[in-house]
Amino acid sequence: MYLDQDSALHINQLTAFRRDLHRYPELKYQESRTADKIAAFLEALGITPVRGLGQTGLVASIHGQGRSAENPGPAIGLRADMDALPLQEVNRFEHASQNEGRMHACGHDGHTAMLLGAAQLLASERQFDGTVHLIFQPAEEGGAGAKAMMDEGLFERFPCQAVFALHNWPSLPQGQMGVRVGPIMASGMMFELVVRGKGGHAAMPHTTIDPIHVACAIVGQLQTLVSRGTDPLDSAVLTIGKIEAGTSANIIPDEARILGTCRTLTKATQQFLIEGIERIAGHIAQAHGATAELIINSTGYPSTVNHRQEALLMGEVMREMVGEANAHTDVLPAMTAEDFGFMLEEVPGAYGWIGNGAAGQPGIALHNPAYDFNDANLSLGARFWDRLARRWLLEQARPLSTPSMSLP
Ligand code: NI
């Protein structure tokens, strides 16, 4: 199969590309310079990407020998995200952000560069039967860019029988990788409770219905939903992050607002929490003569649930790339959210982690102002993508072969 991987992968070019993106980060749906750079990189490889899906998204199709857009054969999608965060970088190195208050603090610059490395490898050696769609999505950070591309026909225009994504993971040292079958990231629902009472003078509480007192009672009781109501082995988080009420110490206000978020690994648990919040808040408010209205601001991203066969394949390729001891194929899920979950609701696939520490140590956390992507991952990530795509395509060509997977 593949003989000359090292000469096809141009690490210096990828490193310079990654650092350029880091220097000029762009926020969700504003990734136009980033998209121009990606398109130019691909065009130099002889690949013309389709642009403008989900505003700034791109899809680059690499066809194996004898395949074409009209006759793609089996097709696999590999996804990278392109957007940065509204954060002021504190790093002082040469490629630190030049855009005030914007930073690639989640490593999406690195994800993009790893996928372009895969493009170098796949385009230079096309002895595979089928098509690889490289998907560069906008707005992973709160903008549901994956869904925006899907709403504009991503999988109708570029049908994929499987999709995969990688995220760098600072709590794993560089050189280690992780994946699991089933949920790997949580859903993220945002809600608001409006508690309505009756305002008045702080010195005459008997003439009022104090919504602040009611809100405090509700917040305390909401914490029983996870601790007493959900299966301890089915992780869930309920956090109240903001309370708003009142204007002055001597006034009891008319209403109080409670803002929170729920993170769950299954839809059923999310539904249980929504019903529980409404029930507990409603009854506590009623007990005090107040009312409580639940407003779901967003059901957010769905949980990212890896499909079994694809997660097993991902784990097997991880073992081939970094060895048995460094491939963690049964990691615990994270309660963060990721919009790749939308793609996994429509197409089978898996989402995995690539360690981002340095010298065997965990790295600086994602979304931290001192974070940076570890460039040692450009080679590992690109070669991982190349190998995964070729392995998946090979398995489509031999549907009756015995699977050699052996994960739990
Ligand atoms: Ni991210």
mmCIF file of C-alpha atoms and ligand atoms in Angstrom:
data_model
loop_
_atom_site.group_PDB
_atom_site.id
_atom_site.type_symbol
_atom_site.label_atom_id
_atom_site.label_comp_id
_atom_site.label_asym_id
_atom_site.label_seq_id
_atom_site.Cartn_x
_atom_site.Cartn_y
_atom_site.Cartn_z
ATOM 1 C CA MET A 1 0.000 0.000 0.000
ATOM 2 C CA TYR A 2 1.635 3.197 1.121
ATOM 3 C CA LEU A 3 5.392 3.494 0.713
ATOM 4 C CA ASP A 4 6.649 7.042 0.830
ATOM 5 C CA GLN A 5 4.707 8.776 3.567
ATOM 6 C CA ASP A 6 7.599 10.811 4.955
ATOM 7 C CA SER A 7 8.458 12.481 1.676
ATOM 8 C CA ALA A 8 4.831 13.401 1.009
ATOM 9 C CA LEU A 9 4.299 15.055 4.390
ATOM 10 C CA HIS A 10 5.822 18.542 4.477
ATOM 11 C CA ILE A 11 6.080 19.203 8.194
ATOM 12 C CA ASN A 12 7.849 22.564 7.923
ATOM 13 C CA GLN A 13 5.089 23.858 5.681
ATOM 14 C CA LEU A 14 2.388 22.517 8.017
ATOM 15 C CA THR A 15 4.084 24.033 11.065
ATOM 16 C CA ALA A 16 4.355 27.429 9.378
ATOM 17 C CA PHE A 17 0.720 27.147 8.292
ATOM 18 C CA ARG A 18 -0.463 26.249 11.805
ATOM 19 C CA ARG A 19 1.464 29.128 13.373
ATOM 20 C CA ASP A 20 0.114 31.565 10.813
ATOM 21 C CA LEU A 21 -3.454 30.574 11.738
ATOM 22 C CA HIS A 22 -2.520 30.943 15.401
ATOM 23 C CA ARG A 23 -1.177 34.430 14.734
ATOM 24 C CA TYR A 24 -4.379 35.548 12.990
ATOM 25 C CA PRO A 25 -7.277 33.832 14.803
ATOM 26 C CA GLU A 26 -10.838 34.438 13.619
ATOM 27 C CA LEU A 27 -14.078 34.017 15.566
ATOM 28 C CA LYS A 28 -17.059 31.861 14.584
ATOM 29 C CA TYR A 29 -18.465 32.503 11.107
ATOM 30 C CA GLN A 30 -15.734 35.084 10.462
ATOM 31 C CA GLU A 31 -13.097 32.554 9.337
ATOM 32 C CA SER A 32 -12.708 34.082 5.872
ATOM 33 C CA ARG A 33 -8.927 34.585 5.928
ATOM 34 C CA THR A 34 -8.561 31.091 7.409
ATOM 35 C CA ALA A 35 -10.774 29.626 4.669
ATOM 36 C CA ASP A 36 -8.786 31.475 1.960
ATOM 37 C CA LYS A 37 -5.535 30.018 3.337
ATOM 38 C CA ILE A 38 -6.991 26.503 3.468
ATOM 39 C CA ALA A 39 -8.296 26.790 -0.094
ATOM 40 C CA ALA A 40 -4.908 28.014 -1.361
ATOM 41 C CA PHE A 41 -3.134 25.155 0.426
ATOM 42 C CA LEU A 42 -5.474 22.586 -1.138
ATOM 43 C CA GLU A 43 -5.296 24.137 -4.597
ATOM 44 C CA ALA A 44 -1.510 23.835 -4.496
ATOM 45 C CA LEU A 45 -2.105 20.089 -4.035
ATOM 46 C CA GLY A 46 -4.399 20.043 -7.064
ATOM 47 C CA ILE A 47 -7.598 19.843 -4.998
ATOM 48 C CA THR A 48 -10.332 22.423 -5.565
ATOM 49 C CA PRO A 49 -12.472 22.690 -2.436
ATOM 50 C CA VAL A 50 -16.177 23.562 -2.446
ATOM 51 C CA ARG A 51 -16.560 26.717 -0.398
ATOM 52 C CA GLY A 52 -19.299 28.596 1.433
ATOM 53 C CA LEU A 53 -21.098 25.731 3.179
ATOM 54 C CA GLY A 54 -22.201 27.153 6.526
ATOM 55 C CA GLN A 55 -20.872 30.545 5.405
ATOM 56 C CA THR A 56 -17.128 29.907 5.694
ATOM 57 C CA GLY A 57 -16.951 26.082 5.643
ATOM 58 C CA LEU A 58 -15.079 24.078 2.991
ATOM 59 C CA VAL A 59 -15.178 20.512 1.710
ATOM 60 C CA ALA A 60 -12.267 19.009 -0.206
ATOM 61 C CA SER A 61 -12.847 15.678 -1.912
ATOM 62 C CA ILE A 62 -9.881 13.428 -2.630
ATOM 63 C CA HIS A 63 -10.791 10.625 -5.003
ATOM 64 C CA GLY A 64 -8.973 7.322 -5.166
ATOM 65 C CA GLN A 65 -7.759 5.951 -8.474
ATOM 66 C CA GLY A 66 -10.640 5.514 -10.932
ATOM 67 C CA ARG A 67 -13.052 7.445 -8.733
ATOM 68 C CA SER A 68 -14.612 10.860 -9.321
ATOM 69 C CA ALA A 69 -17.317 13.174 -8.065
ATOM 70 C CA GLU A 70 -19.828 11.291 -10.268
ATOM 71 C CA ASN A 71 -18.569 7.886 -9.177
ATOM 72 C CA PRO A 72 -17.171 8.385 -5.669
ATOM 73 C CA GLY A 73 -17.413 4.799 -4.404
ATOM 74 C CA PRO A 74 -17.371 4.367 -0.624
ATOM 75 C CA ALA A 75 -16.800 7.728 1.049
ATOM 76 C CA ILE A 76 -15.433 8.728 4.434
ATOM 77 C CA GLY A 77 -15.593 12.208 5.994
ATOM 78 C CA LEU A 78 -12.808 13.626 8.185
ATOM 79 C CA ARG A 79 -13.666 16.797 10.063
ATOM 80 C CA ALA A 80 -11.591 19.689 11.434
ATOM 81 C CA ASP A 81 -12.842 22.915 13.001
ATOM 82 C CA MET A 82 -11.379 26.348 12.147
ATOM 83 C CA ASP A 83 -12.620 28.957 14.650
ATOM 84 C CA ALA A 84 -10.912 30.703 17.565
ATOM 85 C CA LEU A 85 -12.175 32.067 20.902
ATOM 86 C CA PRO A 86 -12.859 35.563 22.275
ATOM 87 C CA LEU A 87 -9.883 35.481 24.655
ATOM 88 C CA GLN A 88 -6.732 37.587 25.130
ATOM 89 C CA GLU A 89 -3.617 35.441 24.651
ATOM 90 C CA VAL A 90 -0.895 35.849 27.306
ATOM 91 C CA ASN A 91 1.829 33.951 25.414
ATOM 92 C CA ARG A 92 4.807 35.987 24.213
ATOM 93 C CA PHE A 93 6.169 33.630 21.556
ATOM 94 C CA GLU A 94 6.606 34.706 17.978
ATOM 95 C CA HIS A 95 3.358 33.202 16.688
ATOM 96 C CA ALA A 96 1.184 34.626 19.503
ATOM 97 C CA SER A 97 -2.127 36.147 18.408
ATOM 98 C CA GLN A 98 -1.965 39.500 16.636
ATOM 99 C CA ASN A 99 -5.738 39.908 16.840
ATOM 100 C CA GLU A 100 -6.702 41.693 20.045
ATOM 101 C CA GLY A 101 -9.014 39.631 22.243
ATOM 102 C CA ARG A 102 -8.992 36.621 19.914
ATOM 103 C CA MET A 103 -7.079 33.436 20.381
ATOM 104 C CA HIS A 104 -6.770 29.881 19.108
ATOM 105 C CA ALA A 105 -7.122 28.567 22.659
ATOM 106 C CA CYS A 106 -8.803 25.299 21.667
ATOM 107 C CA GLY A 107 -6.241 24.167 19.080
ATOM 108 C CA HIS A 108 -8.537 24.388 16.060
ATOM 109 C CA ASP A 109 -5.522 25.867 14.204
ATOM 110 C CA GLY A 110 -3.813 22.523 14.825
ATOM 111 C CA HIS A 111 -6.860 20.461 13.833
ATOM 112 C CA THR A 112 -6.987 22.322 10.526
ATOM 113 C CA ALA A 113 -3.258 21.825 9.904
ATOM 114 C CA MET A 114 -3.415 18.095 10.764
ATOM 115 C CA LEU A 115 -6.189 17.629 8.213
ATOM 116 C CA LEU A 116 -4.177 19.516 5.587
ATOM 117 C CA GLY A 117 -1.291 17.148 6.356
ATOM 118 C CA ALA A 118 -3.690 14.286 5.644
ATOM 119 C CA ALA A 119 -4.528 16.018 2.345
ATOM 120 C CA GLN A 120 -0.807 16.006 1.424
ATOM 121 C CA LEU A 121 -0.590 12.284 2.143
ATOM 122 C CA LEU A 122 -3.867 11.229 0.530
ATOM 123 C CA ALA A 123 -3.388 13.353 -2.584
ATOM 124 C CA SER A 124 0.140 12.105 -3.207
ATOM 125 C CA GLU A 125 -0.773 8.413 -3.197
ATOM 126 C CA ARG A 126 -4.217 7.543 -4.480
ATOM 127 C CA GLN A 127 -4.050 3.762 -4.429
ATOM 128 C CA PHE A 128 -7.327 3.477 -2.576
ATOM 129 C CA ASP A 129 -10.830 2.670 -3.731
ATOM 130 C CA GLY A 130 -13.256 5.411 -2.782
ATOM 131 C CA THR A 131 -13.336 9.041 -1.731
ATOM 132 C CA VAL A 132 -12.138 10.991 1.290
ATOM 133 C CA HIS A 133 -14.076 14.187 2.053
ATOM 134 C CA LEU A 134 -12.088 16.639 4.169
ATOM 135 C CA ILE A 135 -14.598 18.817 6.049
ATOM 136 C CA PHE A 136 -13.380 22.156 7.431
ATOM 137 C CA GLN A 137 -16.208 23.524 9.570
ATOM 138 C CA PRO A 138 -16.745 26.995 11.008
ATOM 139 C CA ALA A 139 -18.061 27.995 14.415
ATOM 140 C CA GLU A 140 -17.545 24.969 16.625
ATOM 141 C CA GLU A 141 -17.325 27.314 19.630
ATOM 142 C CA GLY A 142 -20.993 27.965 20.310
ATOM 143 C CA GLY A 143 -22.096 28.580 16.721
ATOM 144 C CA ALA A 144 -23.105 25.020 15.725
ATOM 145 C CA GLY A 145 -21.074 25.272 12.510
ATOM 146 C CA ALA A 146 -21.369 21.524 11.958
ATOM 147 C CA LYS A 147 -25.145 21.835 11.929
ATOM 148 C CA ALA A 148 -24.978 24.884 9.657
ATOM 149 C CA MET A 149 -23.033 22.849 7.076
ATOM 150 C CA MET A 150 -25.479 19.943 7.429
ATOM 151 C CA ASP A 151 -28.483 22.275 7.033
ATOM 152 C CA GLU A 152 -26.955 23.451 3.765
ATOM 153 C CA GLY A 153 -26.723 19.911 2.449
ATOM 154 C CA LEU A 154 -23.289 18.697 3.543
ATOM 155 C CA PHE A 155 -24.187 15.015 3.553
ATOM 156 C CA GLU A 156 -26.517 15.252 0.539
ATOM 157 C CA ARG A 157 -23.848 16.858 -1.616
ATOM 158 C CA PHE A 158 -21.012 14.816 -0.114
ATOM 159 C CA PRO A 159 -22.558 11.553 1.088
ATOM 160 C CA CYS A 160 -20.357 9.883 3.716
ATOM 161 C CA GLN A 161 -20.836 6.381 5.099
ATOM 162 C CA ALA A 162 -18.709 7.304 8.125
ATOM 163 C CA VAL A 163 -17.343 10.493 9.696
ATOM 164 C CA PHE A 164 -14.488 10.987 12.122
ATOM 165 C CA ALA A 165 -13.014 13.890 14.115
ATOM 166 C CA LEU A 166 -10.034 14.408 16.416
ATOM 167 C CA HIS A 167 -9.602 16.953 19.204
ATOM 168 C CA ASN A 168 -6.297 17.702 20.915
ATOM 169 C CA TRP A 169 -6.506 16.811 24.605
ATOM 170 C CA PRO A 170 -4.142 18.523 27.065
ATOM 171 C CA SER A 171 -4.754 16.099 29.922
ATOM 172 C CA LEU A 172 -3.172 13.367 27.773
ATOM 173 C CA PRO A 173 0.591 13.722 27.142
ATOM 174 C CA GLN A 174 1.613 14.160 23.491
ATOM 175 C CA GLY A 175 2.099 10.738 21.936
ATOM 176 C CA GLN A 176 -1.004 9.293 23.548
ATOM 177 C CA MET A 177 -4.479 9.041 22.053
ATOM 178 C CA GLY A 178 -7.934 8.238 23.379
ATOM 179 C CA VAL A 179 -11.388 7.142 22.247
ATOM 180 C CA ARG A 180 -14.343 5.175 23.580
ATOM 181 C CA VAL A 181 -17.448 3.418 22.343
ATOM 182 C CA GLY A 182 -20.608 5.373 23.231
ATOM 183 C CA PRO A 183 -20.878 8.920 24.616
ATOM 184 C CA ILE A 184 -17.532 10.755 24.754
ATOM 185 C CA MET A 185 -18.824 14.292 25.276
ATOM 186 C CA ALA A 186 -21.945 15.704 26.895
ATOM 187 C CA SER A 187 -24.863 17.713 25.601
ATOM 188 C CA GLY A 188 -25.022 21.301 26.793
ATOM 189 C CA MET A 189 -28.476 22.741 27.572
ATOM 190 C CA MET A 190 -28.859 26.391 28.723
ATOM 191 C CA PHE A 191 -31.905 27.474 30.692
ATOM 192 C CA GLU A 192 -33.397 30.388 32.546
ATOM 193 C CA LEU A 193 -35.927 30.408 35.401
ATOM 194 C CA VAL A 194 -37.991 33.553 35.908
ATOM 195 C CA VAL A 195 -39.351 33.728 39.461
ATOM 196 C CA ARG A 196 -42.160 36.259 39.776
ATOM 197 C CA GLY A 197 -43.272 37.548 43.188
ATOM 198 C CA LYS A 198 -44.516 40.939 44.347
ATOM 199 C CA GLY A 199 -42.185 43.823 45.048
ATOM 200 C CA GLY A 200 -42.286 46.366 47.843
ATOM 201 C CA HIS A 201 -40.414 47.995 50.714
ATOM 202 C CA ALA A 202 -37.619 45.941 52.259
ATOM 203 C CA ALA A 203 -38.889 46.891 55.721
ATOM 204 C CA MET A 204 -42.395 45.555 54.993
ATOM 205 C CA PRO A 205 -41.815 42.004 53.688
ATOM 206 C CA HIS A 206 -45.296 40.921 54.826
ATOM 207 C CA THR A 207 -46.765 43.083 52.038
ATOM 208 C CA THR A 208 -44.588 41.425 49.361
ATOM 209 C CA ILE A 209 -43.770 38.034 47.870
ATOM 210 C CA ASP A 210 -39.974 38.059 47.936
ATOM 211 C CA PRO A 211 -38.685 36.433 44.710
ATOM 212 C CA ILE A 212 -35.060 36.451 45.936
ATOM 213 C CA HIS A 213 -35.914 34.239 48.885
ATOM 214 C CA VAL A 214 -37.865 31.908 46.566
ATOM 215 C CA ALA A 215 -35.032 31.832 44.029
ATOM 216 C CA CYS A 216 -32.521 30.856 46.725
ATOM 217 C CA ALA A 217 -34.777 28.002 47.860
ATOM 218 C CA ILE A 218 -35.088 26.804 44.255
ATOM 219 C CA VAL A 219 -31.313 26.849 43.625
ATOM 220 C CA GLY A 220 -30.671 24.719 46.700
ATOM 221 C CA GLN A 221 -33.301 22.152 45.779
ATOM 222 C CA LEU A 222 -32.291 21.917 42.103
ATOM 223 C CA GLN A 223 -29.043 20.312 43.258
ATOM 224 C CA THR A 224 -30.991 17.275 44.415
ATOM 225 C CA LEU A 225 -31.927 16.462 40.807
ATOM 226 C CA VAL A 226 -28.511 15.064 39.941
ATOM 227 C CA SER A 227 -27.523 13.804 43.410
ATOM 228 C CA ARG A 228 -30.849 12.057 44.140
ATOM 229 C CA GLY A 229 -32.495 11.663 40.750
ATOM 230 C CA THR A 230 -29.991 10.385 38.192
ATOM 231 C CA ASP A 231 -28.147 7.075 38.008
ATOM 232 C CA PRO A 232 -24.700 7.639 39.589
ATOM 233 C CA LEU A 233 -23.138 5.835 36.619
ATOM 234 C CA ASP A 234 -24.891 8.076 34.083
ATOM 235 C CA SER A 235 -23.007 11.342 34.560
ATOM 236 C CA ALA A 236 -24.860 14.653 34.635
ATOM 237 C CA VAL A 237 -24.032 18.194 35.732
ATOM 238 C CA LEU A 238 -26.441 20.960 36.724
ATOM 239 C CA THR A 239 -24.819 24.338 37.416
ATOM 240 C CA ILE A 240 -26.436 27.687 38.213
ATOM 241 C CA GLY A 241 -23.988 30.211 36.826
ATOM 242 C CA LYS A 242 -25.863 33.462 37.275
ATOM 243 C CA ILE A 243 -28.618 34.990 39.408
ATOM 244 C CA GLU A 244 -30.104 38.406 38.645
ATOM 245 C CA ALA A 245 -32.492 40.307 40.929
ATOM 246 C CA GLY A 246 -33.078 43.640 42.522
ATOM 247 C CA THR A 247 -31.718 47.169 42.306
ATOM 248 C CA SER A 248 -31.141 48.249 45.894
ATOM 249 C CA ALA A 249 -30.726 46.890 49.438
ATOM 250 C CA ASN A 250 -33.978 48.483 50.600
ATOM 251 C CA ILE A 251 -36.247 47.228 47.813
ATOM 252 C CA ILE A 252 -37.797 43.803 47.365
ATOM 253 C CA PRO A 253 -37.997 43.320 43.592
ATOM 254 C CA ASP A 254 -40.830 41.869 41.544
ATOM 255 C CA GLU A 255 -38.802 39.107 39.992
ATOM 256 C CA ALA A 256 -35.569 37.134 40.062
ATOM 257 C CA ARG A 257 -33.838 35.296 37.193
ATOM 258 C CA ILE A 258 -31.791 32.143 37.576
ATOM 259 C CA LEU A 259 -29.523 31.099 34.680
ATOM 260 C CA GLY A 260 -27.966 27.678 34.446
ATOM 261 C CA THR A 261 -26.673 24.870 32.281
ATOM 262 C CA CYS A 262 -27.132 21.086 32.238
ATOM 263 C CA ARG A 263 -24.609 18.635 30.807
ATOM 264 C CA THR A 264 -25.796 15.101 30.116
ATOM 265 C CA LEU A 265 -24.609 12.080 28.168
ATOM 266 C CA THR A 266 -28.053 10.876 27.091
ATOM 267 C CA LYS A 267 -31.223 12.522 25.773
ATOM 268 C CA ALA A 268 -33.314 10.729 28.413
ATOM 269 C CA THR A 269 -31.303 12.277 31.245
ATOM 270 C CA GLN A 270 -31.547 15.719 29.653
ATOM 271 C CA GLN A 271 -35.334 15.316 29.474
ATOM 272 C CA PHE A 272 -35.433 14.142 33.111
ATOM 273 C CA LEU A 273 -33.562 17.300 34.180
ATOM 274 C CA ILE A 274 -35.801 19.623 32.146
ATOM 275 C CA GLU A 275 -38.930 18.105 33.702
ATOM 276 C CA GLY A 276 -37.346 18.114 37.165
ATOM 277 C CA ILE A 277 -36.296 21.774 36.992
ATOM 278 C CA GLU A 278 -39.808 22.758 35.965
ATOM 279 C CA ARG A 279 -41.431 20.615 38.669
ATOM 280 C CA ILE A 280 -39.183 21.668 41.580
ATOM 281 C CA ALA A 281 -39.101 25.361 40.652
ATOM 282 C CA GLY A 282 -42.847 25.438 40.025
ATOM 283 C CA HIS A 283 -43.805 23.791 43.309
ATOM 284 C CA ILE A 284 -41.377 25.769 45.470
ATOM 285 C CA ALA A 285 -42.617 29.004 43.906
ATOM 286 C CA GLN A 286 -46.221 27.928 44.430
ATOM 287 C CA ALA A 287 -45.556 27.112 48.086
ATOM 288 C CA HIS A 288 -44.564 30.752 48.583
ATOM 289 C CA GLY A 289 -47.298 32.275 46.447
ATOM 290 C CA ALA A 290 -44.899 33.059 43.585
ATOM 291 C CA THR A 291 -44.580 31.598 40.094
ATOM 292 C CA ALA A 292 -41.587 30.180 38.222
ATOM 293 C CA GLU A 293 -41.357 29.993 34.453
ATOM 294 C CA LEU A 294 -38.753 27.762 32.783
ATOM 295 C CA ILE A 295 -37.288 29.039 29.524
ATOM 296 C CA ILE A 296 -34.979 26.708 27.616
ATOM 297 C CA ASN A 297 -32.598 29.121 25.890
ATOM 298 C CA SER A 298 -30.984 26.384 23.900
ATOM 299 C CA THR A 299 -30.848 22.629 24.044
ATOM 300 C CA GLY A 300 -27.302 23.290 22.820
ATOM 301 C CA TYR A 301 -25.222 20.606 21.224
ATOM 302 C CA PRO A 302 -26.380 17.009 21.490
ATOM 303 C CA SER A 303 -24.049 14.612 23.288
ATOM 304 C CA THR A 304 -21.269 13.250 21.079
ATOM 305 C CA VAL A 305 -22.015 9.529 20.922
ATOM 306 C CA ASN A 306 -19.430 7.351 19.192
ATOM 307 C CA HIS A 307 -20.727 4.477 17.113
ATOM 308 C CA ARG A 308 -19.337 1.116 18.085
ATOM 309 C CA GLN A 309 -17.750 -0.146 14.884
ATOM 310 C CA GLU A 310 -16.187 3.202 13.980
ATOM 311 C CA ALA A 311 -14.864 3.793 17.521
ATOM 312 C CA LEU A 312 -13.325 0.312 17.494
ATOM 313 C CA LEU A 313 -11.618 1.064 14.187
ATOM 314 C CA MET A 314 -10.368 4.399 15.513
ATOM 315 C CA GLY A 315 -8.952 2.659 18.585
ATOM 316 C CA GLU A 316 -7.237 0.048 16.463
ATOM 317 C CA VAL A 317 -5.563 2.679 14.295
ATOM 318 C CA MET A 318 -4.532 4.553 17.464
ATOM 319 C CA ARG A 319 -2.829 1.400 18.716
ATOM 320 C CA GLU A 320 -1.017 1.040 15.409
ATOM 321 C CA MET A 321 0.138 4.654 15.543
ATOM 322 C CA VAL A 322 1.200 5.115 19.183
ATOM 323 C CA GLY A 323 1.344 1.571 20.563
ATOM 324 C CA GLU A 324 -0.831 -0.398 22.935
ATOM 325 C CA ALA A 325 0.324 1.436 26.088
ATOM 326 C CA ASN A 326 -0.380 4.889 24.666
ATOM 327 C CA ALA A 327 -3.741 4.205 23.046
ATOM 328 C CA HIS A 328 -6.526 4.559 25.607
ATOM 329 C CA THR A 329 -9.550 2.960 24.034
ATOM 330 C CA ASP A 330 -11.909 3.218 26.999
ATOM 331 C CA VAL A 331 -11.444 6.803 28.235
ATOM 332 C CA LEU A 332 -13.986 8.381 30.565
ATOM 333 C CA PRO A 333 -16.284 10.840 28.765
ATOM 334 C CA ALA A 334 -15.800 14.588 29.260
ATOM 335 C CA MET A 335 -18.731 16.780 30.291
ATOM 336 C CA THR A 336 -17.751 19.445 27.766
ATOM 337 C CA ALA A 337 -19.820 19.689 24.571
ATOM 338 C CA GLU A 338 -18.845 19.468 20.899
ATOM 339 C CA ASP A 339 -20.959 20.101 17.818
ATOM 340 C CA PHE A 340 -19.585 17.009 16.035
ATOM 341 C CA GLY A 341 -22.431 15.345 17.975
ATOM 342 C CA PHE A 342 -24.805 16.681 15.274
ATOM 343 C CA MET A 343 -22.883 14.790 12.589
ATOM 344 C CA LEU A 344 -22.900 11.571 14.642
ATOM 345 C CA GLU A 345 -26.694 11.808 14.912
ATOM 346 C CA GLU A 346 -26.869 11.514 11.127
ATOM 347 C CA VAL A 347 -23.843 9.470 10.067
ATOM 348 C CA PRO A 348 -22.021 6.646 11.903
ATOM 349 C CA GLY A 349 -18.614 7.684 13.136
ATOM 350 C CA ALA A 350 -16.336 8.427 16.048
ATOM 351 C CA TYR A 351 -14.560 11.286 17.799
ATOM 352 C CA GLY A 352 -11.208 10.812 19.487
ATOM 353 C CA TRP A 353 -8.500 12.651 21.379
ATOM 354 C CA ILE A 354 -4.850 13.285 20.562
ATOM 355 C CA GLY A 355 -2.643 14.131 23.576
ATOM 356 C CA ASN A 356 -1.421 17.726 23.668
ATOM 357 C CA GLY A 357 1.025 17.694 26.602
ATOM 358 C CA ALA A 358 4.786 18.077 26.274
ATOM 359 C CA ALA A 359 7.615 15.728 27.303
ATOM 360 C CA GLY A 360 5.251 13.147 28.742
ATOM 361 C CA GLN A 361 3.370 15.695 30.847
ATOM 362 C CA PRO A 362 -0.205 16.939 30.597
ATOM 363 C CA GLY A 363 -0.446 20.313 28.886
ATOM 364 C CA ILE A 364 -2.083 23.660 29.585
ATOM 365 C CA ALA A 365 -5.868 23.393 29.545
ATOM 366 C CA LEU A 366 -8.078 24.202 26.567
ATOM 367 C CA HIS A 367 -9.564 27.726 26.660
ATOM 368 C CA ASN A 368 -6.682 28.906 28.904
ATOM 369 C CA PRO A 369 -4.957 32.143 27.766
ATOM 370 C CA ALA A 370 -1.536 30.406 27.938
ATOM 371 C CA TYR A 371 -2.579 27.412 25.790
ATOM 372 C CA ASP A 372 -0.873 26.429 22.521
ATOM 373 C CA PHE A 373 -1.304 23.505 20.138
ATOM 374 C CA ASN A 374 1.616 21.045 20.263
ATOM 375 C CA ASP A 375 3.192 20.985 16.789
ATOM 376 C CA ALA A 376 4.526 17.470 17.381
ATOM 377 C CA ASN A 377 0.933 16.436 16.655
ATOM 378 C CA LEU A 378 1.021 17.694 13.070
ATOM 379 C CA SER A 379 2.895 14.622 11.880
ATOM 380 C CA LEU A 380 1.099 12.164 14.170
ATOM 381 C CA GLY A 381 -2.334 13.605 13.395
ATOM 382 C CA ALA A 382 -1.800 13.732 9.637
ATOM 383 C CA ARG A 383 -0.463 10.176 9.515
ATOM 384 C CA PHE A 384 -3.292 8.995 11.756
ATOM 385 C CA TRP A 385 -5.909 10.488 9.413
ATOM 386 C CA ASP A 386 -4.202 9.023 6.356
ATOM 387 C CA ARG A 387 -4.044 5.564 7.887
ATOM 388 C CA LEU A 388 -7.600 5.661 9.256
ATOM 389 C CA ALA A 389 -9.025 6.680 5.884
ATOM 390 C CA ARG A 390 -7.125 3.975 4.008
ATOM 391 C CA ARG A 391 -8.050 1.334 6.605
ATOM 392 C CA TRP A 392 -11.722 2.281 6.506
ATOM 393 C CA LEU A 393 -11.806 2.246 2.690
ATOM 394 C CA LEU A 394 -10.048 -1.117 2.624
ATOM 395 C CA GLU A 395 -12.670 -2.566 4.968
ATOM 396 C CA GLN A 396 -15.469 -1.334 2.684
ATOM 397 C CA ALA A 397 -13.829 -3.189 -0.187
ATOM 398 C CA ARG A 398 -13.723 -6.391 1.850
ATOM 399 C CA PRO A 399 -17.065 -6.510 3.645
ATOM 400 C CA LEU A 400 -16.752 -10.192 4.429
ATOM 401 C CA SER A 401 -13.315 -10.071 6.019
ATOM 402 C CA THR A 402 -13.101 -11.077 9.675
ATOM 403 C CA PRO A 403 -12.820 -8.040 11.923
ATOM 404 C CA SER A 404 -9.625 -8.105 13.941
ATOM 405 C CA MET A 405 -10.915 -5.709 16.557
ATOM 406 C CA SER A 406 -10.738 -6.769 20.163
ATOM 407 C CA LEU A 407 -11.845 -3.867 22.304
ATOM 408 C CA PRO A 408 -14.317 -4.330 25.183
HETATM 409 NI NI NI B 1 -12.329 22.758 20.512
#
